[in-house]
Amino acid sequence: MNSSPKPDSSSLFGRMAESITKFSGSTAAFVSATALVVVWAITGPLFHYSETWQLVINTGTTIITFLMVFLIQRAQNKDSLVLHLKLNELLAATQGASNRLINAQDFSEEEIKTLHDFYCVLAELAKKDNDLGKTHTVEEAEDNHSEKLAAHAE
């Protein structure tokens, strides 16, 4: 028995938004939109390419685009949150991983820059050591690098 709740199962808007998002990314949606534009173009001579004829496609596409921006953003927010949760789970479950990175998406830009700089230093030291899997901290990498330099100097 699966005890995990279905996402957005209690929300009519959630179910509707998910269905529309899935459909809008499908081949059927693209073919439908293309067919609509072709029909609109074919009717041009019938309506003498009037301003109203042009306004129909402009208004329709503007409204659809406006609404799709919000649906796309909603889907991206959900996907991003799920991705962060999965990464947090991996960090929490991995021996030797830094728990300080759990919920890193909530860090300030300054904190993110500090962590980025830390990992850049770590990467540079790991490159010098030619062993990407051996070190876990800048201090360990610096010690390891110093030991190798000392060994080569002897």
JSON list of C-alpha atoms in Angstrom, two decimals:
[
{"chain": "A", "resi": 1, "resn": "MET", "atom": "CA", "xyz": [0.00, 0.00, 0.00]},
{"chain": "A", "resi": 2, "resn": "ASN", "atom": "CA", "xyz": [1.36, 3.41, -0.98]},
{"chain": "A", "resi": 3, "resn": "SER", "atom": "CA", "xyz": [0.85, 5.86, 1.85]},
{"chain": "A", "resi": 4, "resn": "SER", "atom": "CA", "xyz": [2.39, 8.88, 0.13]},
{"chain": "A", "resi": 5, "resn": "PRO", "atom": "CA", "xyz": [-0.24, 11.42, -0.95]},
{"chain": "A", "resi": 6, "resn": "LYS", "atom": "CA", "xyz": [-0.70, 12.28, -4.61]},
{"chain": "A", "resi": 7, "resn": "PRO", "atom": "CA", "xyz": [0.57, 15.77, -5.36]},
{"chain": "A", "resi": 8, "resn": "ASP", "atom": "CA", "xyz": [-2.18, 18.38, -5.63]},
{"chain": "A", "resi": 9, "resn": "SER", "atom": "CA", "xyz": [-4.84, 15.63, -5.34]},
{"chain": "A", "resi": 10, "resn": "SER", "atom": "CA", "xyz": [-7.05, 17.79, -3.11]},
{"chain": "A", "resi": 11, "resn": "SER", "atom": "CA", "xyz": [-6.84, 20.92, -5.24]},
{"chain": "A", "resi": 12, "resn": "LEU", "atom": "CA", "xyz": [-9.01, 21.28, -8.33]},
{"chain": "A", "resi": 13, "resn": "PHE", "atom": "CA", "xyz": [-6.70, 24.02, -9.57]},
{"chain": "A", "resi": 14, "resn": "GLY", "atom": "CA", "xyz": [-3.66, 21.80, -8.97]},
{"chain": "A", "resi": 15, "resn": "ARG", "atom": "CA", "xyz": [-5.11, 18.92, -10.96]},
{"chain": "A", "resi": 16, "resn": "MET", "atom": "CA", "xyz": [-6.27, 21.23, -13.74]},
{"chain": "A", "resi": 17, "resn": "ALA", "atom": "CA", "xyz": [-2.92, 23.06, -13.90]},
{"chain": "A", "resi": 18, "resn": "GLU", "atom": "CA", "xyz": [-1.00, 19.80, -14.04]},
{"chain": "A", "resi": 19, "resn": "SER", "atom": "CA", "xyz": [-3.22, 18.46, -16.84]},
{"chain": "A", "resi": 20, "resn": "ILE", "atom": "CA", "xyz": [-2.89, 21.67, -18.86]},
{"chain": "A", "resi": 21, "resn": "THR", "atom": "CA", "xyz": [0.87, 21.74, -18.32]},
{"chain": "A", "resi": 22, "resn": "LYS", "atom": "CA", "xyz": [1.24, 18.14, -19.50]},
{"chain": "A", "resi": 23, "resn": "PHE", "atom": "CA", "xyz": [-0.97, 18.77, -22.54]},
{"chain": "A", "resi": 24, "resn": "SER", "atom": "CA", "xyz": [0.73, 22.04, -23.47]},
{"chain": "A", "resi": 25, "resn": "GLY", "atom": "CA", "xyz": [4.06, 20.24, -23.81]},
{"chain": "A", "resi": 26, "resn": "SER", "atom": "CA", "xyz": [2.65, 17.53, -26.05]},
{"chain": "A", "resi": 27, "resn": "THR", "atom": "CA", "xyz": [2.79, 17.01, -29.79]},
{"chain": "A", "resi": 28, "resn": "ALA", "atom": "CA", "xyz": [-1.02, 17.26, -29.91]},
{"chain": "A", "resi": 29, "resn": "ALA", "atom": "CA", "xyz": [-0.87, 20.77, -28.42]},
{"chain": "A", "resi": 30, "resn": "PHE", "atom": "CA", "xyz": [1.73, 21.89, -30.95]},
{"chain": "A", "resi": 31, "resn": "VAL", "atom": "CA", "xyz": [-0.23, 20.42, -33.86]},
{"chain": "A", "resi": 32, "resn": "SER", "atom": "CA", "xyz": [-3.44, 22.06, -32.56]},
{"chain": "A", "resi": 33, "resn": "ALA", "atom": "CA", "xyz": [-1.78, 25.46, -32.23]},
{"chain": "A", "resi": 34, "resn": "THR", "atom": "CA", "xyz": [-0.25, 25.16, -35.69]},
{"chain": "A", "resi": 35, "resn": "ALA", "atom": "CA", "xyz": [-3.61, 24.14, -37.17]},
{"chain": "A", "resi": 36, "resn": "LEU", "atom": "CA", "xyz": [-5.27, 27.12, -35.49]},
{"chain": "A", "resi": 37, "resn": "VAL", "atom": "CA", "xyz": [-2.73, 29.51, -37.01]},
{"chain": "A", "resi": 38, "resn": "VAL", "atom": "CA", "xyz": [-3.13, 27.89, -40.45]},
{"chain": "A", "resi": 39, "resn": "VAL", "atom": "CA", "xyz": [-6.94, 28.20, -40.25]},
{"chain": "A", "resi": 40, "resn": "TRP", "atom": "CA", "xyz": [-6.57, 31.82, -39.15]},
{"chain": "A", "resi": 41, "resn": "ALA", "atom": "CA", "xyz": [-4.21, 32.53, -42.09]},
{"chain": "A", "resi": 42, "resn": "ILE", "atom": "CA", "xyz": [-6.52, 30.81, -44.58]},
{"chain": "A", "resi": 43, "resn": "THR", "atom": "CA", "xyz": [-9.46, 32.92, -43.41]},
{"chain": "A", "resi": 44, "resn": "GLY", "atom": "CA", "xyz": [-7.51, 36.13, -44.11]},
{"chain": "A", "resi": 45, "resn": "PRO", "atom": "CA", "xyz": [-8.92, 36.65, -47.62]},
{"chain": "A", "resi": 46, "resn": "LEU", "atom": "CA", "xyz": [-12.42, 35.84, -46.37]},
{"chain": "A", "resi": 47, "resn": "PHE", "atom": "CA", "xyz": [-12.20, 38.70, -43.86]},
{"chain": "A", "resi": 48, "resn": "HIS", "atom": "CA", "xyz": [-10.18, 40.92, -46.25]},
{"chain": "A", "resi": 49, "resn": "TYR", "atom": "CA", "xyz": [-7.24, 40.86, -43.84]},
{"chain": "A", "resi": 50, "resn": "SER", "atom": "CA", "xyz": [-9.15, 43.29, -41.64]},
{"chain": "A", "resi": 51, "resn": "GLU", "atom": "CA", "xyz": [-7.95, 44.74, -38.37]},
{"chain": "A", "resi": 52, "resn": "THR", "atom": "CA", "xyz": [-10.51, 42.57, -36.55]},
{"chain": "A", "resi": 53, "resn": "TRP", "atom": "CA", "xyz": [-9.08, 39.47, -38.24]},
{"chain": "A", "resi": 54, "resn": "GLN", "atom": "CA", "xyz": [-5.58, 40.46, -37.04]},
{"chain": "A", "resi": 55, "resn": "LEU", "atom": "CA", "xyz": [-6.89, 41.37, -33.59]},
{"chain": "A", "resi": 56, "resn": "VAL", "atom": "CA", "xyz": [-8.35, 37.89, -33.13]},
{"chain": "A", "resi": 57, "resn": "ILE", "atom": "CA", "xyz": [-4.97, 36.14, -33.42]},
{"chain": "A", "resi": 58, "resn": "ASN", "atom": "CA", "xyz": [-3.11, 38.85, -31.49]},
{"chain": "A", "resi": 59, "resn": "THR", "atom": "CA", "xyz": [-5.58, 38.80, -28.59]},
{"chain": "A", "resi": 60, "resn": "GLY", "atom": "CA", "xyz": [-5.80, 35.01, -28.52]},
{"chain": "A", "resi": 61, "resn": "THR", "atom": "CA", "xyz": [-2.06, 34.44, -28.51]},
{"chain": "A", "resi": 62, "resn": "THR", "atom": "CA", "xyz": [-1.49, 37.19, -25.93]},
{"chain": "A", "resi": 63, "resn": "ILE", "atom": "CA", "xyz": [-4.04, 35.73, -23.52]},
{"chain": "A", "resi": 64, "resn": "ILE", "atom": "CA", "xyz": [-2.72, 32.19, -23.95]},
{"chain": "A", "resi": 65, "resn": "THR", "atom": "CA", "xyz": [0.88, 33.34, -23.49]},
{"chain": "A", "resi": 66, "resn": "PHE", "atom": "CA", "xyz": [-0.02, 35.37, -20.40]},
{"chain": "A", "resi": 67, "resn": "LEU", "atom": "CA", "xyz": [-1.73, 32.39, -18.75]},
{"chain": "A", "resi": 68, "resn": "MET", "atom": "CA", "xyz": [0.94, 29.89, -19.79]},
{"chain": "A", "resi": 69, "resn": "VAL", "atom": "CA", "xyz": [3.66, 31.97, -18.13]},
{"chain": "A", "resi": 70, "resn": "PHE", "atom": "CA", "xyz": [2.03, 31.33, -14.76]},
{"chain": "A", "resi": 71, "resn": "LEU", "atom": "CA", "xyz": [1.47, 27.63, -15.43]},
{"chain": "A", "resi": 72, "resn": "ILE", "atom": "CA", "xyz": [5.06, 27.18, -16.56]},
{"chain": "A", "resi": 73, "resn": "GLN", "atom": "CA", "xyz": [6.36, 29.04, -13.51]},
{"chain": "A", "resi": 74, "resn": "ARG", "atom": "CA", "xyz": [4.17, 26.90, -11.24]},
{"chain": "A", "resi": 75, "resn": "ALA", "atom": "CA", "xyz": [5.55, 23.72, -12.82]},
{"chain": "A", "resi": 76, "resn": "GLN", "atom": "CA", "xyz": [9.12, 24.99, -12.53]},
{"chain": "A", "resi": 77, "resn": "ASN", "atom": "CA", "xyz": [8.63, 25.91, -8.87]},
{"chain": "A", "resi": 78, "resn": "LYS", "atom": "CA", "xyz": [7.29, 22.44, -8.13]},
{"chain": "A", "resi": 79, "resn": "ASP", "atom": "CA", "xyz": [10.07, 20.70, -10.07]},
{"chain": "A", "resi": 80, "resn": "SER", "atom": "CA", "xyz": [12.70, 22.85, -8.37]},
{"chain": "A", "resi": 81, "resn": "LEU", "atom": "CA", "xyz": [11.32, 22.08, -4.91]},
{"chain": "A", "resi": 82, "resn": "VAL", "atom": "CA", "xyz": [11.25, 18.34, -5.64]},
{"chain": "A", "resi": 83, "resn": "LEU", "atom": "CA", "xyz": [14.83, 18.48, -6.95]},
{"chain": "A", "resi": 84, "resn": "HIS", "atom": "CA", "xyz": [15.98, 20.30, -3.80]},
{"chain": "A", "resi": 85, "resn": "LEU", "atom": "CA", "xyz": [14.23, 17.73, -1.61]},
{"chain": "A", "resi": 86, "resn": "LYS", "atom": "CA", "xyz": [15.94, 14.87, -3.44]},
{"chain": "A", "resi": 87, "resn": "LEU", "atom": "CA", "xyz": [19.34, 16.55, -3.15]},
{"chain": "A", "resi": 88, "resn": "ASN", "atom": "CA", "xyz": [18.71, 17.24, 0.55]},
{"chain": "A", "resi": 89, "resn": "GLU", "atom": "CA", "xyz": [17.91, 13.56, 1.05]},
{"chain": "A", "resi": 90, "resn": "LEU", "atom": "CA", "xyz": [21.14, 12.53, -0.69]},
{"chain": "A", "resi": 91, "resn": "LEU", "atom": "CA", "xyz": [23.17, 14.97, 1.40]},
{"chain": "A", "resi": 92, "resn": "ALA", "atom": "CA", "xyz": [21.53, 13.82, 4.62]},
{"chain": "A", "resi": 93, "resn": "ALA", "atom": "CA", "xyz": [22.08, 10.14, 3.79]},
{"chain": "A", "resi": 94, "resn": "THR", "atom": "CA", "xyz": [25.66, 10.36, 2.46]},
{"chain": "A", "resi": 95, "resn": "GLN", "atom": "CA", "xyz": [28.42, 9.68, 4.96]},
{"chain": "A", "resi": 96, "resn": "GLY", "atom": "CA", "xyz": [30.98, 12.48, 4.83]},
{"chain": "A", "resi": 97, "resn": "ALA", "atom": "CA", "xyz": [28.75, 14.93, 2.96]},
{"chain": "A", "resi": 98, "resn": "SER", "atom": "CA", "xyz": [28.37, 18.36, 4.47]},
{"chain": "A", "resi": 99, "resn": "ASN", "atom": "CA", "xyz": [24.97, 18.86, 6.09]},
{"chain": "A", "resi": 100, "resn": "ARG", "atom": "CA", "xyz": [25.51, 22.62, 5.84]},
{"chain": "A", "resi": 101, "resn": "LEU", "atom": "CA", "xyz": [24.39, 22.35, 2.20]},
{"chain": "A", "resi": 102, "resn": "ILE", "atom": "CA", "xyz": [20.94, 21.06, 3.09]},
{"chain": "A", "resi": 103, "resn": "ASN", "atom": "CA", "xyz": [18.47, 23.77, 2.04]},
{"chain": "A", "resi": 104, "resn": "ALA", "atom": "CA", "xyz": [21.24, 25.71, 0.31]},
{"chain": "A", "resi": 105, "resn": "GLN", "atom": "CA", "xyz": [18.55, 27.20, -1.94]},
{"chain": "A", "resi": 106, "resn": "ASP", "atom": "CA", "xyz": [17.55, 29.34, 1.07]},
{"chain": "A", "resi": 107, "resn": "PHE", "atom": "CA", "xyz": [21.03, 30.83, 1.53]},
{"chain": "A", "resi": 108, "resn": "SER", "atom": "CA", "xyz": [21.71, 34.49, 0.83]},
{"chain": "A", "resi": 109, "resn": "GLU", "atom": "CA", "xyz": [23.71, 35.40, -2.26]},
{"chain": "A", "resi": 110, "resn": "GLU", "atom": "CA", "xyz": [26.68, 36.19, -0.02]},
{"chain": "A", "resi": 111, "resn": "GLU", "atom": "CA", "xyz": [26.51, 32.75, 1.63]},
{"chain": "A", "resi": 112, "resn": "ILE", "atom": "CA", "xyz": [26.25, 31.07, -1.78]},
{"chain": "A", "resi": 113, "resn": "LYS", "atom": "CA", "xyz": [29.27, 33.02, -3.04]},
{"chain": "A", "resi": 114, "resn": "THR", "atom": "CA", "xyz": [31.25, 32.01, 0.04]},
{"chain": "A", "resi": 115, "resn": "LEU", "atom": "CA", "xyz": [30.40, 28.34, -0.52]},
{"chain": "A", "resi": 116, "resn": "HIS", "atom": "CA", "xyz": [31.18, 28.66, -4.23]},
{"chain": "A", "resi": 117, "resn": "ASP", "atom": "CA", "xyz": [34.61, 30.11, -3.42]},
{"chain": "A", "resi": 118, "resn": "PHE", "atom": "CA", "xyz": [35.19, 27.28, -0.92]},
{"chain": "A", "resi": 119, "resn": "TYR", "atom": "CA", "xyz": [34.46, 24.64, -3.54]},
{"chain": "A", "resi": 120, "resn": "CYS", "atom": "CA", "xyz": [36.55, 26.42, -6.16]},
{"chain": "A", "resi": 121, "resn": "VAL", "atom": "CA", "xyz": [39.55, 26.24, -3.81]},
{"chain": "A", "resi": 122, "resn": "LEU", "atom": "CA", "xyz": [38.78, 22.59, -3.08]},
{"chain": "A", "resi": 123, "resn": "ALA", "atom": "CA", "xyz": [38.54, 21.81, -6.81]},
{"chain": "A", "resi": 124, "resn": "GLU", "atom": "CA", "xyz": [41.85, 23.52, -7.55]},
{"chain": "A", "resi": 125, "resn": "LEU", "atom": "CA", "xyz": [43.59, 21.59, -4.76]},
{"chain": "A", "resi": 126, "resn": "ALA", "atom": "CA", "xyz": [42.03, 18.33, -5.95]},
{"chain": "A", "resi": 127, "resn": "LYS", "atom": "CA", "xyz": [43.29, 19.01, -9.50]},
{"chain": "A", "resi": 128, "resn": "LYS", "atom": "CA", "xyz": [46.82, 19.47, -8.16]},
{"chain": "A", "resi": 129, "resn": "ASP", "atom": "CA", "xyz": [46.55, 16.18, -6.28]},
{"chain": "A", "resi": 130, "resn": "ASN", "atom": "CA", "xyz": [45.13, 14.29, -9.28]},
{"chain": "A", "resi": 131, "resn": "ASP", "atom": "CA", "xyz": [42.75, 12.46, -6.93]},
{"chain": "A", "resi": 132, "resn": "LEU", "atom": "CA", "xyz": [39.24, 13.96, -7.03]},
{"chain": "A", "resi": 133, "resn": "GLY", "atom": "CA", "xyz": [37.71, 11.45, -4.62]},
{"chain": "A", "resi": 134, "resn": "LYS", "atom": "CA", "xyz": [40.21, 11.53, -1.81]},
{"chain": "A", "resi": 135, "resn": "THR", "atom": "CA", "xyz": [39.67, 14.90, -0.09]},
{"chain": "A", "resi": 136, "resn": "HIS", "atom": "CA", "xyz": [36.55, 16.28, 1.58]},
{"chain": "A", "resi": 137, "resn": "THR", "atom": "CA", "xyz": [37.58, 19.63, 3.03]},
{"chain": "A", "resi": 138, "resn": "VAL", "atom": "CA", "xyz": [39.89, 22.45, 2.02]},
{"chain": "A", "resi": 139, "resn": "GLU", "atom": "CA", "xyz": [41.99, 21.72, 5.08]},
{"chain": "A", "resi": 140, "resn": "GLU", "atom": "CA", "xyz": [42.37, 18.04, 4.13]},
{"chain": "A", "resi": 141, "resn": "ALA", "atom": "CA", "xyz": [43.17, 18.99, 0.56]},
{"chain": "A", "resi": 142, "resn": "GLU", "atom": "CA", "xyz": [45.78, 21.55, 1.68]},
{"chain": "A", "resi": 143, "resn": "ASP", "atom": "CA", "xyz": [47.37, 19.00, 4.07]},
{"chain": "A", "resi": 144, "resn": "ASN", "atom": "CA", "xyz": [47.36, 16.33, 1.37]},
{"chain": "A", "resi": 145, "resn": "HIS", "atom": "CA", "xyz": [48.86, 18.73, -1.15]},
{"chain": "A", "resi": 146, "resn": "SER", "atom": "CA", "xyz": [51.53, 19.86, 1.33]},
{"chain": "A", "resi": 147, "resn": "GLU", "atom": "CA", "xyz": [52.43, 16.23, 2.11]},
{"chain": "A", "resi": 148, "resn": "LYS", "atom": "CA", "xyz": [52.81, 15.46, -1.60]},
{"chain": "A", "resi": 149, "resn": "LEU", "atom": "CA", "xyz": [55.00, 18.51, -2.13]},
{"chain": "A", "resi": 150, "resn": "ALA", "atom": "CA", "xyz": [57.13, 17.53, 0.85]},
{"chain": "A", "resi": 151, "resn": "ALA", "atom": "CA", "xyz": [57.45, 13.98, -0.43]},
{"chain": "A", "resi": 152, "resn": "HIS", "atom": "CA", "xyz": [58.54, 15.22, -3.87]},
{"chain": "A", "resi": 153, "resn": "ALA", "atom": "CA", "xyz": [61.08, 17.61, -2.30]},
{"chain": "A", "resi": 154, "resn": "GLU", "atom": "CA", "xyz": [62.87, 14.78, -0.46]}
]
